[in-house]
Amino acid sequence: QVQLVESGGGLVQPGGSLRLSCAATDSSLDYYAIGWFRQAPGKEREGVSCINQLEESADYANSVNGRFTIARDRAKAMVYLQMDSLTPEDAGIYYCAATPSFRQCSLRREWYKSWGQGTQVAVSS
């Protein structure tokens, strides 16, 4: 299993932006489909966005579509989640997840084999 590290979380005011990063400790992220998930206190972990290995497709939860953007940087072997127009409902721990797949990605957490430890996102004035 690949070891994942998330970064970029923090405290932001409503309407603000954050960019989360996901990296593999062995720089192998290019070989995996990547998903971003979040978990708020007392709630189940939910899929936010995903991107397949070939960058042919990406998917977004309805709640973030149009505000969040997922992207790969192959030169840096990173996957980013750009989050704009943040609301308090976006707060939680954000996790990246990986699974070997060329053409698919999924917002279902059971689809992924490897998970990072998470990064905290707080949205408050």
Coordinates of N, CA, C and O in Angstrom, one line a residue:
Q1 N 0.8 -1.2 0.0 CA 0.0 0.0 0.0 C 0.9 1.2 0.0 O 1.9 1.3 0.6
V2 N 0.4 2.3 -0.7 CA 1.1 3.5 -0.7 C 0.8 4.3 0.5 O -0.3 4.3 1.0
Q3 N 1.8 5.0 1.0 CA 1.6 5.9 2.2 C 1.4 7.3 1.7 O 2.2 7.9 0.9
L4 N 0.3 7.9 2.2 CA -0.1 9.2 1.7 C 0.0 10.3 2.8 O -0.2 10.0 4.0
V5 N 0.3 11.5 2.4 CA 0.5 12.6 3.3 C -0.3 13.8 2.8 O -0.1 14.2 1.6
E6 N -1.3 14.3 3.6 CA -2.0 15.5 3.2 C -1.4 16.7 3.9 O -0.8 16.6 5.0
S7 N -1.6 17.9 3.3 CA -1.2 19.1 3.9 C -2.1 20.2 3.3 O -2.8 20.0 2.4
G8 N -2.0 21.4 4.0 CA -2.7 22.6 3.5 C -3.9 23.0 4.2 O -4.5 24.0 3.9
G9 N -4.3 22.2 5.2 CA -5.5 22.6 6.0 C -5.2 23.8 6.9 O -4.1 24.2 7.0
G10 N -6.3 24.3 7.4 CA -6.1 25.4 8.3 C -7.5 26.1 8.6 O -8.5 25.5 8.3
L11 N -7.4 27.3 9.1 CA -8.6 28.0 9.5 C -8.8 29.1 8.4 O -7.8 29.9 8.1
V12 N -10.0 29.2 7.9 CA -10.3 30.2 6.9 C -11.6 30.8 7.1 O -12.5 30.1 7.7
Q13 N -11.8 32.1 6.7 CA -13.1 32.7 6.9 C -14.1 32.2 5.8 O -13.7 31.8 4.7
P14 N -15.4 32.2 6.1 CA -16.4 31.9 5.1 C -16.2 32.7 3.8 O -15.9 33.9 3.9
G15 N -16.2 32.1 2.7 CA -16.0 32.7 1.4 C -14.5 32.6 1.0 O -14.2 33.0 -0.1
G16 N -13.7 32.2 1.9 CA -12.2 32.0 1.6 C -11.9 30.8 0.8 O -12.7 30.0 0.4
S17 N -10.6 30.6 0.6 CA -10.1 29.5 -0.2 C -8.9 28.8 0.6 O -8.2 29.4 1.4
L18 N -8.8 27.5 0.3 CA -7.6 26.7 0.7 C -7.2 25.8 -0.4 O -8.1 25.4 -1.2
R19 N -6.0 25.4 -0.4 CA -5.6 24.4 -1.4 C -4.9 23.3 -0.6 O -3.9 23.5 0.1
L20 N -5.5 22.1 -0.7 CA -5.0 20.9 0.0 C -4.1 20.2 -1.0 O -4.3 20.1 -2.2
S21 N -3.1 19.5 -0.4 CA -2.1 18.8 -1.2 C -2.1 17.3 -0.7 O -2.2 17.1 0.5
C22 N -1.9 16.4 -1.6 CA -1.7 15.0 -1.3 C -0.5 14.5 -2.0 O -0.3 14.7 -3.2
A23 N 0.4 13.8 -1.3 CA 1.6 13.3 -1.8 C 1.8 11.9 -1.3 O 1.3 11.5 -0.2
A24 N 2.5 11.1 -2.1 CA 2.9 9.8 -1.6 C 4.4 9.8 -1.1 O 5.2 10.5 -1.7
T25 N 4.7 9.1 0.0 CA 6.0 9.2 0.5 C 7.1 8.6 -0.4 O 8.2 9.0 -0.3
D26 N 6.7 7.8 -1.4 CA 7.6 7.3 -2.4 C 7.4 7.9 -3.7 O 7.9 7.4 -4.7
S27 N 6.7 9.1 -3.8 CA 6.5 9.8 -5.0 C 5.8 9.0 -6.1 O 6.1 9.3 -7.3
S28 N 5.0 8.1 -5.7 CA 4.4 7.2 -6.7 C 2.9 7.6 -7.1 O 2.2 6.8 -7.6
L29 N 2.5 8.8 -6.7 CA 1.1 9.1 -6.8 C 0.6 9.0 -8.2 O -0.6 8.8 -8.5
D30 N 1.4 9.2 -9.2 CA 1.0 9.2 -10.6 C 0.4 7.8 -11.0 O -0.3 7.8 -12.0
Y31 N 0.6 6.8 -10.3 CA 0.2 5.5 -10.6 C -1.2 5.1 -10.0 O -1.7 4.0 -10.2
Y32 N -1.8 6.1 -9.4 CA -3.1 5.8 -8.6 C -4.2 6.7 -9.0 O -3.9 7.9 -9.3
A33 N -5.4 6.2 -8.9 CA -6.6 7.1 -8.9 C -6.6 7.7 -7.4 O -6.4 7.0 -6.5
I34 N -7.0 9.0 -7.3 CA -7.0 9.7 -6.1 C -8.3 10.2 -5.7 O -9.0 10.8 -6.6
G35 N -8.7 10.0 -4.5 CA -10.0 10.6 -4.0 C -9.7 11.5 -2.8 O -8.8 11.3 -2.0
W36 N -10.5 12.5 -2.7 CA -10.5 13.4 -1.5 C -11.8 13.1 -0.8 O -12.9 13.1 -1.4
F37 N -11.7 12.9 0.5 CA -12.9 12.7 1.4 C -12.8 13.7 2.6 O -11.7 14.2 2.9
R38 N -13.9 13.8 3.2 CA -14.0 14.7 4.4 C -14.9 14.1 5.4 O -15.8 13.4 5.1
Q39 N -14.6 14.4 6.7 CA -15.4 13.9 7.8 C -15.6 15.0 8.8 O -14.6 15.5 9.4
A40 N -16.8 15.4 9.0 CA -17.1 16.4 10.0 C -17.5 15.6 11.3 O -17.9 14.5 11.3
P41 N -17.3 16.3 12.5 CA -17.6 15.6 13.8 C -19.1 15.0 13.8 O -20.0 15.7 13.4
G42 N -19.2 13.8 14.1 CA -20.5 13.1 14.2 C -21.1 12.7 12.9 O -22.2 12.2 12.9
K43 N -20.3 12.9 11.8 CA -20.8 12.5 10.5 C -19.9 11.4 9.9 O -18.8 11.3 10.2
E44 N -20.5 10.8 8.9 CA -19.7 9.8 8.2 C -18.8 10.4 7.2 O -19.0 11.6 6.8
R45 N -17.7 9.7 6.9 CA -16.7 10.2 5.9 C -17.4 10.2 4.5 O -18.0 9.2 4.1
E46 N -17.3 11.3 3.8 CA -18.0 11.4 2.5 C -17.0 11.8 1.4 O -16.0 12.5 1.7
G47 N -17.3 11.3 0.2 CA -16.4 11.6 -0.9 C -16.7 13.0 -1.4 O -17.8 13.5 -1.5
V48 N -15.6 13.7 -1.7 CA -15.7 15.1 -2.1 C -15.3 15.2 -3.6 O -16.0 15.9 -4.4
S49 N -14.2 14.6 -4.0 CA -13.8 14.7 -5.4 C -12.8 13.5 -5.6 O -12.2 12.9 -4.7
C50 N -12.6 13.2 -6.9 CA -11.7 12.2 -7.3 C -11.2 12.5 -8.7 O -11.8 13.2 -9.5
I51 N -10.0 11.9 -9.0 CA -9.4 12.0 -10.4 C -8.8 10.7 -10.7 O -8.2 10.0 -9.9
N52 N -9.0 10.3 -12.0 CA -8.4 9.0 -12.3 C -6.9 9.1 -12.7 O -6.4 10.3 -12.8
Q53 N -6.3 8.0 -12.9 CA -4.8 8.0 -13.1 C -4.4 8.7 -14.4 O -3.4 9.4 -14.5
L54 N -5.3 8.6 -15.4 CA -4.9 9.2 -16.7 C -5.4 10.6 -16.9 O -5.3 11.2 -17.9
E55 N -6.1 11.1 -15.8 CA -6.6 12.5 -15.8 C -7.7 12.7 -16.9 O -8.0 13.8 -17.3
E56 N -8.3 11.6 -17.3 CA -9.4 11.7 -18.2 C -10.7 12.1 -17.6 O -11.6 12.6 -18.3
S57 N -10.8 11.8 -16.3 CA -12.1 12.1 -15.7 C -11.9 12.5 -14.2 O -10.9 12.1 -13.6
A58 N -12.8 13.3 -13.8 CA -12.8 13.8 -12.4 C -14.3 13.8 -12.0 O -15.2 13.9 -12.8
D59 N -14.5 13.7 -10.7 CA -15.9 13.7 -10.2 C -15.9 14.5 -8.9 O -14.9 14.7 -8.2
Y60 N -17.1 15.1 -8.7 CA -17.3 16.0 -7.5 C -18.6 15.7 -6.9 O -19.6 15.3 -7.5
A61 N -18.6 15.8 -5.6 CA -19.9 15.7 -4.8 C -20.7 16.9 -5.2 O -20.2 18.0 -5.5
N62 N -22.0 16.8 -5.2 CA -22.9 17.9 -5.6 C -22.7 19.1 -4.7 O -22.8 20.2 -5.2
S63 N -22.3 18.8 -3.4 CA -22.2 19.9 -2.5 C -21.0 20.8 -2.8 O -20.9 21.9 -2.3
V64 N -20.0 20.3 -3.5 CA -18.8 21.1 -3.8 C -18.6 21.4 -5.3 O -17.7 22.2 -5.7
N65 N -19.5 20.9 -6.1 CA -19.3 21.1 -7.6 C -19.4 22.6 -7.9 O -20.3 23.3 -7.5
G66 N -18.4 23.0 -8.7 CA -18.4 24.4 -9.0 C -17.5 25.3 -8.1 O -17.2 26.4 -8.4
R67 N -17.2 24.7 -6.9 CA -16.4 25.4 -5.9 C -15.0 24.8 -5.7 O -14.1 25.5 -5.4
F68 N -15.0 23.5 -5.8 CA -13.7 22.7 -5.6 C -13.2 22.3 -7.0 O -14.0 21.9 -7.9
T69 N -11.9 22.2 -7.1 CA -11.2 21.7 -8.3 C -10.1 20.7 -7.9 O -9.2 21.1 -7.1
I70 N -10.1 19.6 -8.5 CA -9.0 18.6 -8.2 C -8.1 18.6 -9.4 O -8.5 18.7 -10.6
A71 N -6.8 18.5 -9.2 CA -5.8 18.5 -10.2 C -4.6 17.8 -9.8 O -4.2 17.7 -8.7
R72 N -3.9 17.2 -10.8 CA -2.6 16.6 -10.6 C -1.5 17.5 -11.1 O -1.6 18.3 -12.1
D73 N -0.4 17.4 -10.4 CA 0.9 18.0 -10.9 C 1.9 16.8 -11.0 O 2.5 16.4 -10.0
R74 N 2.0 16.4 -12.2 CA 2.9 15.2 -12.4 C 4.3 15.5 -12.2 O 5.1 14.6 -11.7
A75 N 4.7 16.7 -12.4 CA 6.1 17.0 -12.2 C 6.5 16.9 -10.7 O 7.6 16.6 -10.4
K76 N 5.5 17.2 -9.9 CA 5.8 17.1 -8.4 C 5.1 15.9 -7.8 O 5.3 15.7 -6.6
A77 N 4.5 15.1 -8.6 CA 3.8 13.9 -8.1 C 2.9 14.2 -7.0 O 2.9 13.6 -5.9
M78 N 2.1 15.2 -7.2 CA 1.1 15.7 -6.2 C -0.3 15.7 -6.8 O -0.5 15.8 -8.0
V79 N -1.3 15.7 -5.9 CA -2.7 15.9 -6.3 C -3.2 17.0 -5.4 O -3.0 17.0 -4.1
Y80 N -3.8 18.0 -5.9 CA -4.3 19.2 -5.2 C -5.8 19.2 -5.2 O -6.5 18.7 -6.1
L81 N -6.4 19.7 -4.1 CA -7.8 20.1 -4.1 C -7.9 21.5 -3.8 O -7.6 22.0 -2.6
Q82 N -8.2 22.3 -4.8 CA -8.5 23.7 -4.6 C -9.9 24.0 -4.2 O -10.8 23.5 -4.8
M83 N -10.0 24.6 -3.0 CA -11.4 24.8 -2.4 C -11.6 26.3 -2.3 O -10.9 27.0 -1.6
D84 N -12.7 26.7 -3.0 CA -13.0 28.1 -3.1 C -14.4 28.3 -2.5 O -15.2 27.4 -2.4
S85 N -14.8 29.5 -2.1 CA -16.1 29.9 -1.6 C -16.5 29.0 -0.4 O -17.6 28.4 -0.4
L86 N -15.6 28.8 0.5 CA -15.8 27.8 1.6 C -16.9 28.3 2.5 O -17.0 29.5 2.7
T87 N -17.6 27.4 3.0 CA -18.7 27.6 4.0 C -18.4 26.8 5.2 O -17.6 25.9 5.2
P88 N -19.0 27.1 6.4 CA -18.9 26.3 7.6 C -19.2 24.9 7.4 O -18.6 24.0 8.1
E89 N -20.1 24.6 6.4 CA -20.4 23.2 6.1 C -19.3 22.4 5.5 O -19.3 21.2 5.4
D90 N -18.3 23.1 5.0 CA -17.1 22.4 4.4 C -16.1 22.0 5.5 O -15.1 21.3 5.1
A91 N -16.3 22.4 6.7 CA -15.3 22.1 7.7 C -15.2 20.6 8.1 O -16.2 19.9 7.9
G92 N -14.0 20.2 8.4 CA -13.9 18.8 8.8 C -12.4 18.3 8.6 O -11.6 19.2 8.2
I93 N -12.2 17.1 8.8 CA -10.9 16.5 8.4 C -10.9 16.0 7.0 O -11.8 15.2 6.6
Y94 N -10.0 16.4 6.2 CA -9.9 16.0 4.8 C -8.8 15.0 4.6 O -7.7 15.1 5.1
Y95 N -9.2 13.9 3.9 CA -8.3 12.8 3.7 C -8.1 12.6 2.2 O -9.1 12.7 1.4
C96 N -6.9 12.2 1.8 CA -6.8 11.7 0.4 C -6.6 10.2 0.5 O -6.2 9.7 1.5
A97 N -7.1 9.6 -0.6 CA -7.0 8.1 -0.7 C -6.6 7.7 -2.1 O -6.8 8.5 -3.0
A98 N -6.0 6.6 -2.2 CA -5.5 6.1 -3.4 C -5.8 4.6 -3.7 O -5.9 3.8 -2.8
T99 N -6.0 4.3 -5.0 CA -6.1 2.9 -5.4 C -5.6 2.8 -6.8 O -5.7 3.7 -7.6
P100 N -5.0 1.7 -7.1 CA -4.5 1.5 -8.5 C -5.6 1.4 -9.5 O -6.4 0.5 -9.4
S101 N -5.7 2.3 -10.4 CA -6.8 2.3 -11.4 C -6.4 3.3 -12.5 O -6.0 4.4 -12.2
F102 N -6.5 2.9 -13.8 CA -6.2 3.8 -14.8 C -7.3 4.8 -15.2 O -7.1 6.0 -15.3
R103 N -8.5 4.2 -15.4 CA -9.5 5.0 -16.1 C -10.7 5.4 -15.1 O -11.6 6.1 -15.6
Q104 N -10.7 4.9 -13.9 CA -11.8 5.1 -13.1 C -11.4 5.9 -11.8 O -10.2 5.9 -11.5
C105 N -12.3 6.5 -11.2 CA -12.2 7.0 -9.9 C -13.5 6.9 -9.2 O -14.5 6.6 -9.9
S106 N -13.6 7.1 -7.9 CA -14.9 6.9 -7.3 C -15.0 7.8 -6.0 O -13.9 8.1 -5.4
L107 N -16.2 8.1 -5.7 CA -16.4 8.9 -4.4 C -16.8 7.9 -3.3 O -17.2 8.4 -2.2
R108 N -16.7 6.6 -3.5 CA -17.1 5.6 -2.5 C -15.8 5.3 -1.8 O -14.8 4.8 -2.3
R109 N -15.8 5.4 -0.5 CA -14.6 5.2 0.3 C -14.2 3.8 0.3 O -12.9 3.5 0.4
E110 N -15.1 2.8 0.1 CA -14.6 1.4 0.1 C -13.8 1.0 -1.1 O -13.2 -0.1 -1.2
W111 N -13.8 1.9 -2.1 CA -13.1 1.6 -3.3 C -11.6 1.8 -3.2 O -10.8 1.3 -4.0
Y112 N -11.2 2.5 -2.1 CA -9.8 2.9 -2.0 C -9.0 2.0 -1.0 O -9.6 1.6 0.0
K113 N -7.8 1.7 -1.4 CA -6.9 0.8 -0.6 C -6.0 1.5 0.4 O -5.6 1.0 1.4
S114 N -5.6 2.8 0.1 CA -4.7 3.5 1.0 C -5.3 4.8 1.4 O -5.9 5.5 0.5
W115 N -5.0 5.2 2.6 CA -5.5 6.5 3.1 C -4.4 7.3 3.8 O -3.5 6.7 4.5
G116 N -4.5 8.6 3.8 CA -3.6 9.4 4.6 C -4.2 9.6 6.0 O -5.3 9.1 6.3
Q117 N -3.5 10.4 6.7 CA -3.9 10.7 8.1 C -4.8 11.9 8.2 O -5.5 12.1 9.3
G118 N -5.0 12.6 7.2 CA -5.9 13.7 7.2 C -5.3 15.1 7.6 O -4.3 15.2 8.2
T119 N -6.0 16.1 7.1 CA -5.6 17.5 7.5 C -6.9 18.3 7.8 O -7.9 18.1 7.2
Q120 N -6.8 19.0 8.9 CA -8.0 19.7 9.4 C -8.3 21.0 8.7 O -7.4 21.8 8.4
V121 N -9.6 21.2 8.3 CA -10.1 22.4 7.7 C -11.2 23.0 8.6 O -12.1 22.3 8.9
A122 N -11.0 24.2 9.0 CA -12.0 24.9 9.8 C -12.4 26.2 9.0 O -11.6 26.9 8.5
V123 N -13.7 26.4 9.0 CA -14.3 27.6 8.3 C -15.1 28.4 9.3 O -16.1 27.9 9.8
S124 N -14.6 29.5 9.7 CA -15.2 30.3 10.8 C -14.8 31.7 10.7 O -13.7 32.1 10.3
S125 N -15.8 32.6 11.0 CA -15.4 34.0 11.1 C -15.0 34.4 12.5 O -14.6 35.6 12.7

